[in-house]
Amino acid sequence: MRVHWSSRIAFVLAAAGSAIGLGNIWKFPYMAGEQGGGAFVIVYLACILIIGLPILIAEMYIGQNGQANAVTAFDNLDKKNSIWGIPGYMGVIAAILILSFYSVVGGWILNFEYVSLFNNLSEMSPEQVESILPDLFDNAGAQLFWHAIFMSLVVAIVYAGVKDGLERWNKVLMPGLLFILGILLVKAFTLDGFGESLAFLFKPDFSKLTATGLLDAVGHSFFTLSLGMATMITYGSYLSKKESVPKVAINVAFLDTVIALVAGLVIFSIVFTFGLDPEGGPGLIFITLPKLFAQMAGGKFLAIAFFLLVTFAALTSAVSILEVPVCFMSEKFKISRHKVTLACGIFIYFTGVLCALSFNVLKDFTILGLNFFDLFDKATANWLLPIGGILIATFYGWKLGRKAINETLKDIKSKALKELFLWTVRLMAPIGVLVVLFVKLVM
Ligand code: PHE
């Protein structure tokens, strides 16, 4: 018998743990900052509702009813060697690419946690604090070291298995994350910049929105909900057939969105209180925040808490990414899970090396104008995941069709709601994504 999560809560925590990650705390705030705040946030929220949630439900349904890895789940619902396995294969590739850069960023976080613990930020000059990240970028050895530590933690958890690894660690790390974020929110509330932060995130100025911003919002809605690469299919495959998918999916999408908004609120409260630039880009939480922690009363503890929070969030997501190829290979090729976990971990460590070296040794090596780090990020979030998502929605909405949708929504009485959901999955979500991809291609 296939191993299953021990309870519904365990599944919600694991799926939310996958969704809530660097996407929420690192990517969302800097993207919103670069794209002018409110307008980006509104488009992003619309994407979560119209595109993200339906595809999340589709993935969980396919996993729960296929009861197998990213590729075999489609076979089980269609036929052996179904061509619908393609989004599953794409997912395995996307997982490898995403975890490569994700683990490098995870390494930066560990480095900052180390600095917050063992150096006194408050004794450093603002210039010194500002140079921690660029210094790390220049130092290939240090990046590879931290990337190795992060990847080892991820491998250790996945190695222990679904119940003793994934489930157990999500149960500890997720409540820890919520607790630390709660403390930071209370702190942010007392800062002068809180009001400005609210206005920045929720008062839209659509003149600031560009085609790139639009594509980023769509891509990010996939990235942040862990969609389009069969993560939620894989996690759903460990869910017993008795559980209701829509309820879990709504919980997960809601939690993920709230955490992103709260993280944004906290970060921009600090940014505005200290008159910093919200357009700090990917360095936002690594350059602006430590500078502030260094000047604030109690900043040392805040810094330790903040980077611990991000470490937890990153780990619970990274394990869900590694689980996709591990589950696929161990089931498809009948190799022991332990061996596959180690092999995938080592392989992805090396693809990750390309990302870590993108800032130093391989700085001038670009493909389509992007270094490996940016290439892996953009190719997955903006293309592979959305295209995977379209295929998954099409499989669920057209191939499995009404029957599957009625089964998914069996607890819901309203016929109109069922129809609305059916056509959202069949047309609205895929076309929404296609239009944005098209706009980006021609602009
Ligand atoms: N959702 C995760 C985050 O926001 C990243 C992720 C992407 C995880 C794809 C799994 C699959 O950080």
Short mmCIF file of C-alpha atoms and ligand atoms in Angstrom, two decimals, residues 18-24 98 102 220 222-227 229 231 256 317 320-321 385, ligand 1:
data_model
loop_
_atom_site.label_atom_id
_atom_site.label_comp_id
_atom_site.label_asym_id
_atom_site.label_seq_id
_atom_site.Cartn_x
_atom_site.Cartn_y
_atom_site.Cartn_z
CA SER A 18 5.65 23.58 -0.12
CA ALA A 19 3.76 26.65 -1.26
CA ILE A 20 5.14 29.04 1.35
CA GLY A 21 8.78 29.59 0.67
CA LEU A 22 11.35 31.90 -0.83
CA GLY A 23 8.62 32.79 -3.32
CA ASN A 24 6.66 34.49 -0.57
CA ILE A 98 14.28 25.23 -9.72
CA TYR A 102 16.61 27.64 -4.88
CA HIS A 220 4.80 34.01 -9.84
CA PHE A 222 2.53 29.33 -10.37
CA PHE A 223 5.82 29.50 -8.54
CA THR A 224 4.36 30.54 -5.23
CA LEU A 225 1.67 27.85 -5.19
CA SER A 226 4.19 25.22 -6.35
CA LEU A 227 2.16 24.62 -9.51
CA MET A 229 5.56 20.96 -12.15
CA THR A 231 4.65 18.98 -6.88
CA ASP A 256 0.16 31.17 0.93
CA SER A 317 9.54 24.11 -0.08
CA SER A 320 8.75 19.26 -1.94
CA ILE A 321 10.75 20.10 -5.05
CA LEU A 385 5.46 26.15 -15.02
N1 PHE B 1 6.27 27.57 -3.83
C1 PHE B 1 7.63 27.67 -3.45
C2 PHE B 1 7.94 29.08 -2.97
O1 PHE B 1 7.11 29.94 -3.01
C3 PHE B 1 8.58 27.28 -4.55
C4 PHE B 1 8.21 26.05 -5.29
C5 PHE B 1 8.04 26.09 -6.65
C6 PHE B 1 8.05 24.83 -4.62
C7 PHE B 1 7.67 24.97 -7.35
C8 PHE B 1 7.68 23.69 -5.32
C9 PHE B 1 7.48 23.77 -6.69
O2 PHE B 1 9.01 29.35 -2.55
#
